[in-house]
Backbone as XML, in Angstrom:
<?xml version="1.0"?>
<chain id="A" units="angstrom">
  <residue number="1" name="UNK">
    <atom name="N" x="45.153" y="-2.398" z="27.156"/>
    <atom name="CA" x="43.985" y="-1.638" z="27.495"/>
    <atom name="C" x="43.246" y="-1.172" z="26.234"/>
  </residue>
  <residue number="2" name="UNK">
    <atom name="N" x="43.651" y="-0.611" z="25.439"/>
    <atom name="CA" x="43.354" y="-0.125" z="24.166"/>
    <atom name="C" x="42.785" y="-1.387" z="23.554"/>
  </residue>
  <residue number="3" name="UNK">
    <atom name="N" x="43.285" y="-2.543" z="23.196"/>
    <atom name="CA" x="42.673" y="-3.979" z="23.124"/>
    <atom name="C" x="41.512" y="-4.356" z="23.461"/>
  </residue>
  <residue number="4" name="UNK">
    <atom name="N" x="41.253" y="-4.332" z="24.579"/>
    <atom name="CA" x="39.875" y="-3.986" z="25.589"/>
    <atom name="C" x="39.279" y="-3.468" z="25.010"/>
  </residue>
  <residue number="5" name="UNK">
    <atom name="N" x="39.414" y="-1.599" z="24.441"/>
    <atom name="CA" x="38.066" y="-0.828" z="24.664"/>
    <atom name="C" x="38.024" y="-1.021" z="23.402"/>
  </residue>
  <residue number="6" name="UNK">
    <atom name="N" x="38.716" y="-1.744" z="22.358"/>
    <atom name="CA" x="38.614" y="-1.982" z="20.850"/>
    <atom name="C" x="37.434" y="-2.947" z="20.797"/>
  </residue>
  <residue number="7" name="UNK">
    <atom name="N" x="37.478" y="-4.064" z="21.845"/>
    <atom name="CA" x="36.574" y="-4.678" z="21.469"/>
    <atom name="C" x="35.795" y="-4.703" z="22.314"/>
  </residue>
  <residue number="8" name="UNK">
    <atom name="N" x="35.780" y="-3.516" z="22.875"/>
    <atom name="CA" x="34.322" y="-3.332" z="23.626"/>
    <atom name="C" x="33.350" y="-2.426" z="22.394"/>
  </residue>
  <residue number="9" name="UNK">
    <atom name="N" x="34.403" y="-1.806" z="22.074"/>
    <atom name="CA" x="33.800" y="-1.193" z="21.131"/>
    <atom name="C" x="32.743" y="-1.867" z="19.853"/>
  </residue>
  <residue number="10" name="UNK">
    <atom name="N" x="33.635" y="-2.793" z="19.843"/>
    <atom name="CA" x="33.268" y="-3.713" z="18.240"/>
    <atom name="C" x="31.793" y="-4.326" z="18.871"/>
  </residue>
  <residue number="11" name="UNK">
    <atom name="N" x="32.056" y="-5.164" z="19.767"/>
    <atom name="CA" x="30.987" y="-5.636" z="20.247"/>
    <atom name="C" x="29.371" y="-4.893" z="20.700"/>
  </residue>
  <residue number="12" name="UNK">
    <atom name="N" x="30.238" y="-3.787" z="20.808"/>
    <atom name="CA" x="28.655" y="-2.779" z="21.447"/>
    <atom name="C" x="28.131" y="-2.304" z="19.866"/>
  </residue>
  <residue number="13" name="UNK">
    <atom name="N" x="28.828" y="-2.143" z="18.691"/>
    <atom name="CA" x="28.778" y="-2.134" z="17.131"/>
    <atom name="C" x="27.832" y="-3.118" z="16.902"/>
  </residue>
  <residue number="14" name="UNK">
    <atom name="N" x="28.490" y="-4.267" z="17.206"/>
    <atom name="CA" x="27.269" y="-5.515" z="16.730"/>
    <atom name="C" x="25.914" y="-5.566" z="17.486"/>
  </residue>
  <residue number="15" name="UNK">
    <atom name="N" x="26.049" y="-5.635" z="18.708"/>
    <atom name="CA" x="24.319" y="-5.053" z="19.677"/>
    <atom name="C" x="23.683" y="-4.229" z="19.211"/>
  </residue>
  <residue number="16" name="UNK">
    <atom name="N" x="24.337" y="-2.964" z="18.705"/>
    <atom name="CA" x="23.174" y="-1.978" z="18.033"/>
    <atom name="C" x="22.901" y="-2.703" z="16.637"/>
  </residue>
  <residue number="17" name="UNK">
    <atom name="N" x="23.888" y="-3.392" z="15.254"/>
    <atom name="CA" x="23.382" y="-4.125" z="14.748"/>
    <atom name="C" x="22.014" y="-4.875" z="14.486"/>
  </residue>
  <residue number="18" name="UNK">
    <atom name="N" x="22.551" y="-5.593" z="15.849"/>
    <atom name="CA" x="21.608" y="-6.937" z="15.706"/>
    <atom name="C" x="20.471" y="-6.336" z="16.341"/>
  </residue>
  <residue number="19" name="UNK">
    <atom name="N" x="20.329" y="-5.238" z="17.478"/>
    <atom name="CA" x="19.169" y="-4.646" z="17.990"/>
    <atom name="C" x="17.875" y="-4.100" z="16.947"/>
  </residue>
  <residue number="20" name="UNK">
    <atom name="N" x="18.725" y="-3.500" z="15.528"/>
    <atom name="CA" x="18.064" y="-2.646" z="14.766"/>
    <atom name="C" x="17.054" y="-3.284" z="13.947"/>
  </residue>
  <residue number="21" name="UNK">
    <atom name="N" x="15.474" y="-2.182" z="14.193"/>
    <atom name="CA" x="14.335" y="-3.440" z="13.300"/>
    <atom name="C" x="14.743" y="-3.901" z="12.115"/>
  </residue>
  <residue number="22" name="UNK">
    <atom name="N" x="14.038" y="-4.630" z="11.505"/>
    <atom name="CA" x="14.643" y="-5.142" z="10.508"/>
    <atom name="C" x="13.242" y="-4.415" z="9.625"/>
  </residue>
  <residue number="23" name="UNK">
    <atom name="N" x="13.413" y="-4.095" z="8.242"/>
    <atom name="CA" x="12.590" y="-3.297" z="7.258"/>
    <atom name="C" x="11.646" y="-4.434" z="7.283"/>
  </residue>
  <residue number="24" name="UNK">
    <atom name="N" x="10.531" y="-3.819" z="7.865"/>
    <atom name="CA" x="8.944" y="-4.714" z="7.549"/>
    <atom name="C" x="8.793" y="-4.890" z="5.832"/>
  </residue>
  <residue number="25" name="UNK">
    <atom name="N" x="8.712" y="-4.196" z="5.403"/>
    <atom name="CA" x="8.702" y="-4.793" z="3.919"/>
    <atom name="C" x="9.412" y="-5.501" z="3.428"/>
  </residue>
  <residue number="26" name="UNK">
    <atom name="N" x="10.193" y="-5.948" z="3.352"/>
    <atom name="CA" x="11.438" y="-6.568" z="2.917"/>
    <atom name="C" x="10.764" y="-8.015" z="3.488"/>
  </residue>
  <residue number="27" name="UNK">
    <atom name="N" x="9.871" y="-8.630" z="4.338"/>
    <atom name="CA" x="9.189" y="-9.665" z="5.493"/>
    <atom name="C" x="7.928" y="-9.622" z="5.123"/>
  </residue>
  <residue number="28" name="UNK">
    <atom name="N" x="7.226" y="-8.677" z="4.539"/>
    <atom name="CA" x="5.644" y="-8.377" z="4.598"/>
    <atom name="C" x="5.236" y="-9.625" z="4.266"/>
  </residue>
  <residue number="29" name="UNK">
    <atom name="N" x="4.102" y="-10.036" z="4.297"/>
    <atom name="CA" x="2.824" y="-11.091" z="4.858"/>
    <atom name="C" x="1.754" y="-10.419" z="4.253"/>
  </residue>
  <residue number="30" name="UNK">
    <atom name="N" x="1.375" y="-11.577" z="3.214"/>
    <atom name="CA" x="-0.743" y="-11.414" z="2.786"/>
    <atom name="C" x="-1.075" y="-11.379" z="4.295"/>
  </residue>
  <residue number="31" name="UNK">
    <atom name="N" x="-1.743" y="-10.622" z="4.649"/>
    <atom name="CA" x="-2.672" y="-11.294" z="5.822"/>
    <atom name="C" x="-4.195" y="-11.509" z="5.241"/>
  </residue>
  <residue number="32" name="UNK">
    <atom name="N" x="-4.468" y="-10.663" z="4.068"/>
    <atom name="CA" x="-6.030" y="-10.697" z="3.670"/>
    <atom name="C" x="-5.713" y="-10.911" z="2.126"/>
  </residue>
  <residue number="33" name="UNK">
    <atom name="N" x="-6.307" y="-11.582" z="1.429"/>
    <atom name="CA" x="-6.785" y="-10.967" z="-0.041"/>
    <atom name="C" x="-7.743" y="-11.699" z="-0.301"/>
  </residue>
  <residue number="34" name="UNK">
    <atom name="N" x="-8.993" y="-10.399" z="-1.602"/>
    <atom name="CA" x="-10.254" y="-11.023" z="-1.821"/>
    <atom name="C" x="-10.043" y="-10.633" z="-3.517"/>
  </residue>
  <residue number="35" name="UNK">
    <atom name="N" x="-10.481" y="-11.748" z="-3.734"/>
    <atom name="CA" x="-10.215" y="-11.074" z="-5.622"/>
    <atom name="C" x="-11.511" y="-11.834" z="-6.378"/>
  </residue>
  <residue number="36" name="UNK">
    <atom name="N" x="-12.532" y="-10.859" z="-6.876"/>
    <atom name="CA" x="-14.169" y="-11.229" z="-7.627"/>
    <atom name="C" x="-13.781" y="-10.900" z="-9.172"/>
  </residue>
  <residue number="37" name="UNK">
    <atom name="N" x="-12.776" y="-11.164" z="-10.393"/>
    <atom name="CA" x="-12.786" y="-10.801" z="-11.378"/>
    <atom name="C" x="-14.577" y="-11.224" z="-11.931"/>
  </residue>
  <residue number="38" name="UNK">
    <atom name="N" x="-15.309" y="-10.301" z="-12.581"/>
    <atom name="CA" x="-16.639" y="-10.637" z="-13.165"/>
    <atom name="C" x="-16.326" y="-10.294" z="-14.953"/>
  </residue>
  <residue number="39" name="UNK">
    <atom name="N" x="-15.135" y="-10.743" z="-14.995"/>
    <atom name="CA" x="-14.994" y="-10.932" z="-16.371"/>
    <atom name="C" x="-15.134" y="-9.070" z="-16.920"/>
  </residue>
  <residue number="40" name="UNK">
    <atom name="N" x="-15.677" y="-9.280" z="-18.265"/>
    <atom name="CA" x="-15.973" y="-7.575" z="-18.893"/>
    <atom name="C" x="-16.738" y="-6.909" z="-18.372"/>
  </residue>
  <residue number="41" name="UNK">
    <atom name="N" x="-17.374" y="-7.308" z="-17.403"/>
    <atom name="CA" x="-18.567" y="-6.086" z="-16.543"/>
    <atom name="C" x="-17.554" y="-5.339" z="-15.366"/>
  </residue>
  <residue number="42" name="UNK">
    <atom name="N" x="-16.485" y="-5.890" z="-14.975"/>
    <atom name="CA" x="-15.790" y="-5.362" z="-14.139"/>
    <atom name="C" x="-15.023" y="-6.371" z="-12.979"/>
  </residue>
  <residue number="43" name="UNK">
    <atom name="N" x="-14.460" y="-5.492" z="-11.703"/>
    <atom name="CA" x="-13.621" y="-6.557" z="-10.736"/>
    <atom name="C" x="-13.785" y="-5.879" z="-9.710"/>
  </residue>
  <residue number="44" name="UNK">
    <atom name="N" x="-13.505" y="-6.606" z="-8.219"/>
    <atom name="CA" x="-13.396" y="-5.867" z="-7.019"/>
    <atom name="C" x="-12.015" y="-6.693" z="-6.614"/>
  </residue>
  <residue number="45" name="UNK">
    <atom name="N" x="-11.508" y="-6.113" z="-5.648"/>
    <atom name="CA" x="-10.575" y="-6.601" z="-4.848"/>
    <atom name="C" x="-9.976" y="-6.329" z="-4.090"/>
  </residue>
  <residue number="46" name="UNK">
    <atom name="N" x="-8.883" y="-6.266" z="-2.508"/>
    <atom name="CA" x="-8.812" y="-5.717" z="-1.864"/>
    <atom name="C" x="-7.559" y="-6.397" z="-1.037"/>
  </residue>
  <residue number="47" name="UNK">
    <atom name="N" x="-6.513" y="-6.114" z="-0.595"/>
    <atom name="CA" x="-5.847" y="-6.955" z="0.526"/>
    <atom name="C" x="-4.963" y="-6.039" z="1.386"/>
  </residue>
  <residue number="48" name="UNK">
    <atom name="N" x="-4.330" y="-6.845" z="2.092"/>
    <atom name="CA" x="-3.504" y="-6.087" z="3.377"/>
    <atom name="C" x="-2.256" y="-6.836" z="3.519"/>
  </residue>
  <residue number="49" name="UNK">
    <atom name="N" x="-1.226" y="-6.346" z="3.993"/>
    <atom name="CA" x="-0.568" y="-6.873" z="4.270"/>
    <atom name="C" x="0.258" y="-6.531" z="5.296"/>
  </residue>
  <residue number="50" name="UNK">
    <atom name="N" x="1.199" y="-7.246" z="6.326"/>
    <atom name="CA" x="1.673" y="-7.508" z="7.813"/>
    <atom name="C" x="2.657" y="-6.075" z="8.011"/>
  </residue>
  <residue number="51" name="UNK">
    <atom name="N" x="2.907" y="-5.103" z="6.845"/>
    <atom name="CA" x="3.602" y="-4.361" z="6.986"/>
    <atom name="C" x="2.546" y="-2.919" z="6.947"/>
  </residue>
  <residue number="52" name="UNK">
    <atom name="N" x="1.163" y="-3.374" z="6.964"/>
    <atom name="CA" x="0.477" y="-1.807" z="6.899"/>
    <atom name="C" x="-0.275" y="-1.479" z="5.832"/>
  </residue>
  <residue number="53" name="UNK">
    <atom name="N" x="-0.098" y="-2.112" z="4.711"/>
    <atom name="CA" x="-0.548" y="-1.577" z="3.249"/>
    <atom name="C" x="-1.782" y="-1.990" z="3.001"/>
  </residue>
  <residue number="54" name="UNK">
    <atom name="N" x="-2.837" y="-1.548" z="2.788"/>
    <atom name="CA" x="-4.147" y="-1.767" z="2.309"/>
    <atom name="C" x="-4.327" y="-1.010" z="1.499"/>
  </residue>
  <residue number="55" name="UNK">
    <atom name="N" x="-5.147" y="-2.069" z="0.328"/>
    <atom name="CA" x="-5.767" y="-1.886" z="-0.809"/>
    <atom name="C" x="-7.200" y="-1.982" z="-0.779"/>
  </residue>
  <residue number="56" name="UNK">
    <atom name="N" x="-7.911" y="-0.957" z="-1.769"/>
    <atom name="CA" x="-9.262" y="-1.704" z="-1.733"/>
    <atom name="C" x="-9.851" y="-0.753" z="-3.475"/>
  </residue>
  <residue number="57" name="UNK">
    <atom name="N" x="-10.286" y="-2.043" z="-4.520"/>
    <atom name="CA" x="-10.511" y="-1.245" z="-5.616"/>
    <atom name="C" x="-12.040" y="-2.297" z="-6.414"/>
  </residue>
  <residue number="58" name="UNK">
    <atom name="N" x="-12.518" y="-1.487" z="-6.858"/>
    <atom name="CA" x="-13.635" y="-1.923" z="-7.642"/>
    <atom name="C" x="-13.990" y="-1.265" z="-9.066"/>
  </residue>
  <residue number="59" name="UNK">
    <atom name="N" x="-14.341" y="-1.820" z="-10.264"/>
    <atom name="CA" x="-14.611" y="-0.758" z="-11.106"/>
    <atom name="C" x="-15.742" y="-1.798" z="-11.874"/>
  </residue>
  <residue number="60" name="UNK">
    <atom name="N" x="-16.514" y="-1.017" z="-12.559"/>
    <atom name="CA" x="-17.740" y="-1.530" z="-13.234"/>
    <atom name="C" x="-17.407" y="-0.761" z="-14.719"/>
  </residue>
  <residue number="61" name="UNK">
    <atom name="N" x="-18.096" y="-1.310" z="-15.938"/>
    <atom name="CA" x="-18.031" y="-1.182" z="-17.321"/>
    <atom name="C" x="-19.359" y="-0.370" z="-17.336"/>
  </residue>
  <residue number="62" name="UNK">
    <atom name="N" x="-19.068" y="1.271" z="-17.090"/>
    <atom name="CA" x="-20.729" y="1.808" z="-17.022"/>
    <atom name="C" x="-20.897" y="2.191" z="-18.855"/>
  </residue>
  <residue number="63" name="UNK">
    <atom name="N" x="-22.013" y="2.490" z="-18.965"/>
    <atom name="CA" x="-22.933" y="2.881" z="-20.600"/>
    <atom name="C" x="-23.239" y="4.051" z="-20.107"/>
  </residue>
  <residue number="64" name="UNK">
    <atom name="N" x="-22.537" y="5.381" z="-20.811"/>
    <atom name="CA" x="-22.891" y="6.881" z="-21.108"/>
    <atom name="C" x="-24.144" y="6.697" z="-21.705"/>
  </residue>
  <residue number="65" name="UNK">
    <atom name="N" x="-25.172" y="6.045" z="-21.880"/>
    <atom name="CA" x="-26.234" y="6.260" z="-22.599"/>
    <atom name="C" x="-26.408" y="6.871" z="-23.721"/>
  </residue>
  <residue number="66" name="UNK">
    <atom name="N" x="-24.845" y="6.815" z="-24.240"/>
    <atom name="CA" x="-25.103" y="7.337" z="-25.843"/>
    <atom name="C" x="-24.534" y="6.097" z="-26.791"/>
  </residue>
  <residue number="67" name="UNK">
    <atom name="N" x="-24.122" y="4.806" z="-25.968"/>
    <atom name="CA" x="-24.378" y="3.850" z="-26.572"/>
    <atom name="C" x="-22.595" y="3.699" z="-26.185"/>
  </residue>
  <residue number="68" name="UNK">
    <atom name="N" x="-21.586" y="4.398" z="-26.056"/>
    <atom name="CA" x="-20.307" y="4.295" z="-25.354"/>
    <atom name="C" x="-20.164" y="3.710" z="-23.725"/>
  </residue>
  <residue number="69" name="UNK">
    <atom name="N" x="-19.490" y="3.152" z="-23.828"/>
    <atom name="CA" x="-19.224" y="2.305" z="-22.229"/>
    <atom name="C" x="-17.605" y="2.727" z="-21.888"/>
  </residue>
  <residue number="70" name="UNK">
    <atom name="N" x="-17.735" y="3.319" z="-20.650"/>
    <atom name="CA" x="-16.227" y="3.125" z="-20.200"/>
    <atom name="C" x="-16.180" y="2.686" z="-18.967"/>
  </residue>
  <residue number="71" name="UNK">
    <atom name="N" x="-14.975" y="2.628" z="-18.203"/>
    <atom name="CA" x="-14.397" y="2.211" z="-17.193"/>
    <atom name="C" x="-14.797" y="3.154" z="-15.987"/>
  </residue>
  <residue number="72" name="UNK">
    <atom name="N" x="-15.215" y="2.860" z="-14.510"/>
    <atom name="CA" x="-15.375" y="3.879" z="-13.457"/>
    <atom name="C" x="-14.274" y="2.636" z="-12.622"/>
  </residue>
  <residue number="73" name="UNK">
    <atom name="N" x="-13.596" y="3.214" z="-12.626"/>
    <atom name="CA" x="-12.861" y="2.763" z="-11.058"/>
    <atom name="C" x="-12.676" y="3.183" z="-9.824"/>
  </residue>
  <residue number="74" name="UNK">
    <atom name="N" x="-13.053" y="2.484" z="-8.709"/>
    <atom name="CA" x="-13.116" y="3.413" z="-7.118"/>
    <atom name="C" x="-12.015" y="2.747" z="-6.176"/>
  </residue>
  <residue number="75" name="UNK">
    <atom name="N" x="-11.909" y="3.179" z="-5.173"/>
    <atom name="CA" x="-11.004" y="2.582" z="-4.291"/>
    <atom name="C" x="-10.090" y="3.450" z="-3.623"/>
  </residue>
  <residue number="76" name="UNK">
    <atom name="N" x="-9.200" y="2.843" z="-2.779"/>
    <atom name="CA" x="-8.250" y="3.423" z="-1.768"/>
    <atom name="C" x="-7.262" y="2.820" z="-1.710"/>
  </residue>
  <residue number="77" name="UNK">
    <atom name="N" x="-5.784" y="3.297" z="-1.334"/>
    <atom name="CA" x="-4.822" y="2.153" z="-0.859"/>
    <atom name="C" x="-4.313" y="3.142" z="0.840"/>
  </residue>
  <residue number="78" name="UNK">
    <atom name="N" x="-3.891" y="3.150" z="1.304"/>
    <atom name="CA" x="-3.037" y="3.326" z="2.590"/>
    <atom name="C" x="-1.875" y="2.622" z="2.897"/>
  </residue>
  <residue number="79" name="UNK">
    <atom name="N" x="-1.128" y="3.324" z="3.468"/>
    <atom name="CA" x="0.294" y="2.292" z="3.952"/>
    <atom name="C" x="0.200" y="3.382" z="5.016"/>
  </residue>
  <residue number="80" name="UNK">
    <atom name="N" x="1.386" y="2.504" z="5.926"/>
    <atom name="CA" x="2.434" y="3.697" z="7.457"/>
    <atom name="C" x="3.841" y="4.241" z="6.769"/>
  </residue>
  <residue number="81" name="UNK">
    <atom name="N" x="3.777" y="5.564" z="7.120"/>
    <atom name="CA" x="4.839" y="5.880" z="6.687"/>
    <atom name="C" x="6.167" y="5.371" z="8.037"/>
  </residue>
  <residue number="82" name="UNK">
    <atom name="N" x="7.159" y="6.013" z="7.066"/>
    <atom name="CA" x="8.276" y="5.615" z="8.012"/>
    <atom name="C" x="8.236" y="6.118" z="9.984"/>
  </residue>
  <residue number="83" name="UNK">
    <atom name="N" x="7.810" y="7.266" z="9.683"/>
    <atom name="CA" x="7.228" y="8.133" z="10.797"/>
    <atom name="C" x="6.239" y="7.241" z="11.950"/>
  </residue>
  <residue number="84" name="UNK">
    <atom name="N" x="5.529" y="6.389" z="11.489"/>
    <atom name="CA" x="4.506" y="5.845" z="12.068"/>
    <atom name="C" x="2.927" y="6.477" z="11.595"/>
  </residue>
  <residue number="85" name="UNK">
    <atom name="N" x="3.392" y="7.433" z="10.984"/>
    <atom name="CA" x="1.900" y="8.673" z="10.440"/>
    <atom name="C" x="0.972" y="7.319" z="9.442"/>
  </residue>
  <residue number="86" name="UNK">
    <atom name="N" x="0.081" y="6.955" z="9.494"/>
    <atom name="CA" x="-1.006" y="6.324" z="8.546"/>
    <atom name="C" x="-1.558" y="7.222" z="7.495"/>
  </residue>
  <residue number="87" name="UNK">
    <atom name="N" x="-1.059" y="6.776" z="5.986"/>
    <atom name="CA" x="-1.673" y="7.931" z="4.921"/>
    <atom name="C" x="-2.232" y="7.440" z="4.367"/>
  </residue>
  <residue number="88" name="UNK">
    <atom name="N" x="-3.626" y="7.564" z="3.592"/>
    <atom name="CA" x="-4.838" y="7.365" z="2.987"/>
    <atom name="C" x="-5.039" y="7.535" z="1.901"/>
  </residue>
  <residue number="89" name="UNK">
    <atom name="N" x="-5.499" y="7.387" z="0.230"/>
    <atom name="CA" x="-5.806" y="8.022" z="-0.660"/>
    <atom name="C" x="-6.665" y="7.034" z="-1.087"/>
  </residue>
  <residue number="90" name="UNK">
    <atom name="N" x="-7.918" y="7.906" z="-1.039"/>
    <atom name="CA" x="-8.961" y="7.736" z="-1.637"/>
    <atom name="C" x="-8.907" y="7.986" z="-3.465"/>
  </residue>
  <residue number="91" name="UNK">
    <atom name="N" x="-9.540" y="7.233" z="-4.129"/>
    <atom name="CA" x="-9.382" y="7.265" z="-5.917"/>
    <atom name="C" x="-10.616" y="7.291" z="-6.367"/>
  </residue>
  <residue number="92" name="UNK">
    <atom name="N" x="-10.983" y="7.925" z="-7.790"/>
    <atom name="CA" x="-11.648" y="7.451" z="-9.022"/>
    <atom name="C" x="-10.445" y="7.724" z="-9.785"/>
  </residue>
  <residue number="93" name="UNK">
    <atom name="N" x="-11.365" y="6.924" z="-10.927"/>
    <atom name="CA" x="-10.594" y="7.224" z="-12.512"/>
    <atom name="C" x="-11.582" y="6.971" z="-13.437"/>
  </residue>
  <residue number="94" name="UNK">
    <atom name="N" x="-11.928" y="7.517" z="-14.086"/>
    <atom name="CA" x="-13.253" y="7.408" z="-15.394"/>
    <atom name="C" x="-12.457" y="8.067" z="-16.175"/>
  </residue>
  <residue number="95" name="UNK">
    <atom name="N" x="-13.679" y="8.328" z="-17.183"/>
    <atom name="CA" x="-13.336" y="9.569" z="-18.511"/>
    <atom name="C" x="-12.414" y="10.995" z="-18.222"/>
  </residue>
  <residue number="96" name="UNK">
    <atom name="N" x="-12.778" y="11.175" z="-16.896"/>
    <atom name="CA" x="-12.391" y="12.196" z="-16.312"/>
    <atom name="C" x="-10.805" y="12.341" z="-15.657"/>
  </residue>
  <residue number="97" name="UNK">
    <atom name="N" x="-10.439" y="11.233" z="-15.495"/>
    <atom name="CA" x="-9.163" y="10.787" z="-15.644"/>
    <atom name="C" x="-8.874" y="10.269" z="-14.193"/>
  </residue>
  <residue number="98" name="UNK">
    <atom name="N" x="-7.778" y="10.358" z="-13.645"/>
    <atom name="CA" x="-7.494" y="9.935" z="-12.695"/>
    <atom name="C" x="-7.191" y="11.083" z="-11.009"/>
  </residue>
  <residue number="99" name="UNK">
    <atom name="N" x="-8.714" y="10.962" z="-10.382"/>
    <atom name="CA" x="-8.560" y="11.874" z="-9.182"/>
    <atom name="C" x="-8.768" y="11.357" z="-7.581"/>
  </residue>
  <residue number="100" name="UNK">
    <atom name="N" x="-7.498" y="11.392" z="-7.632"/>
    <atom name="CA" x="-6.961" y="11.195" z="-6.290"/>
    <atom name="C" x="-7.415" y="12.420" z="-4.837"/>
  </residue>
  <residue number="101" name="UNK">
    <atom name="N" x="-7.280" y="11.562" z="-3.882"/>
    <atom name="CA" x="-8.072" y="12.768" z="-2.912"/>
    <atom name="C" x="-7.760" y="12.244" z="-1.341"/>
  </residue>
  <residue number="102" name="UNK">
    <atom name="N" x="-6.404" y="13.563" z="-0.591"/>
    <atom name="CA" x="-6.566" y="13.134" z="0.210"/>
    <atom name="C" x="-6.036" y="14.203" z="1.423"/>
  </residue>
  <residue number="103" name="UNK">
    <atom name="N" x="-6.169" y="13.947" z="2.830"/>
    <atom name="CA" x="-5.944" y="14.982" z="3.836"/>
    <atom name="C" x="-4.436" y="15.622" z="3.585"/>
  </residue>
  <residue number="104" name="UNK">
    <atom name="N" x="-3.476" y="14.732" z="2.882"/>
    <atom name="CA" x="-2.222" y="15.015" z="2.661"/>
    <atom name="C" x="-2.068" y="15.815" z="1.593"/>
  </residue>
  <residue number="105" name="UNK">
    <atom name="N" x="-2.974" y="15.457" z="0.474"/>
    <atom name="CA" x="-2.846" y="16.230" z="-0.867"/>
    <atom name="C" x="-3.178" y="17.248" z="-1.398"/>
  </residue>
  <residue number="106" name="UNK">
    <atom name="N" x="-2.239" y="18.223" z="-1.923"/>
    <atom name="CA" x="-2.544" y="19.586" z="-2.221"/>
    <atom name="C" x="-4.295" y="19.408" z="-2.943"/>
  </residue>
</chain>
């Protein structure tokens, strides 16, 4: 009897096993990507992938009009958290450094 519920046991072990999702990332899938490198004036680009994650970034080589040029970069990425919750962060980064901005963030 004990024999029995041993491997009833074992077996109902492996069903929850084999039942359990398997980590979407670990599987993730391009489903999108767009990539415009324009050389030294700047780049855009953007993709997704089968597990949730979107990207989206652009930056241009702007002129301070004092004859200095730097970098403006814009964009967002998002993923799902483990929760199922969808989180967002919106970006720049210039001279000013790097500011992030989002419903989650202090």
């Amino acid at each position: 009897m004990k024999l029995i519920l041993s491997i009833m046991v074992l077996y109902g072990l492996i069903a929850i096993h084999l039942a359990a999702p398997l980590d979407d990332s670990a599987h993730a899938r391009i489903l999108f990507y767009d990539n415009d490198n324009i050389g030294l004036d700047g780049y855009d680009f953007s993709f997704e992938t089968s597990d949730g994650i979107k990207r989206d970034e652009s930056a241009e080589l702007v002129d301070k009009g004092t004859g200095e040029k730097i970098w403006r970069v814009e964009g967002y990425y998002s993923w799902t958290a483990p929760d199922g919750k969808q989180y967002r962060v919106d970006f720049v980064a210039d001279e000013n450094g790097y500011r992030p901005t989002g419903p989650h963030l202090p």
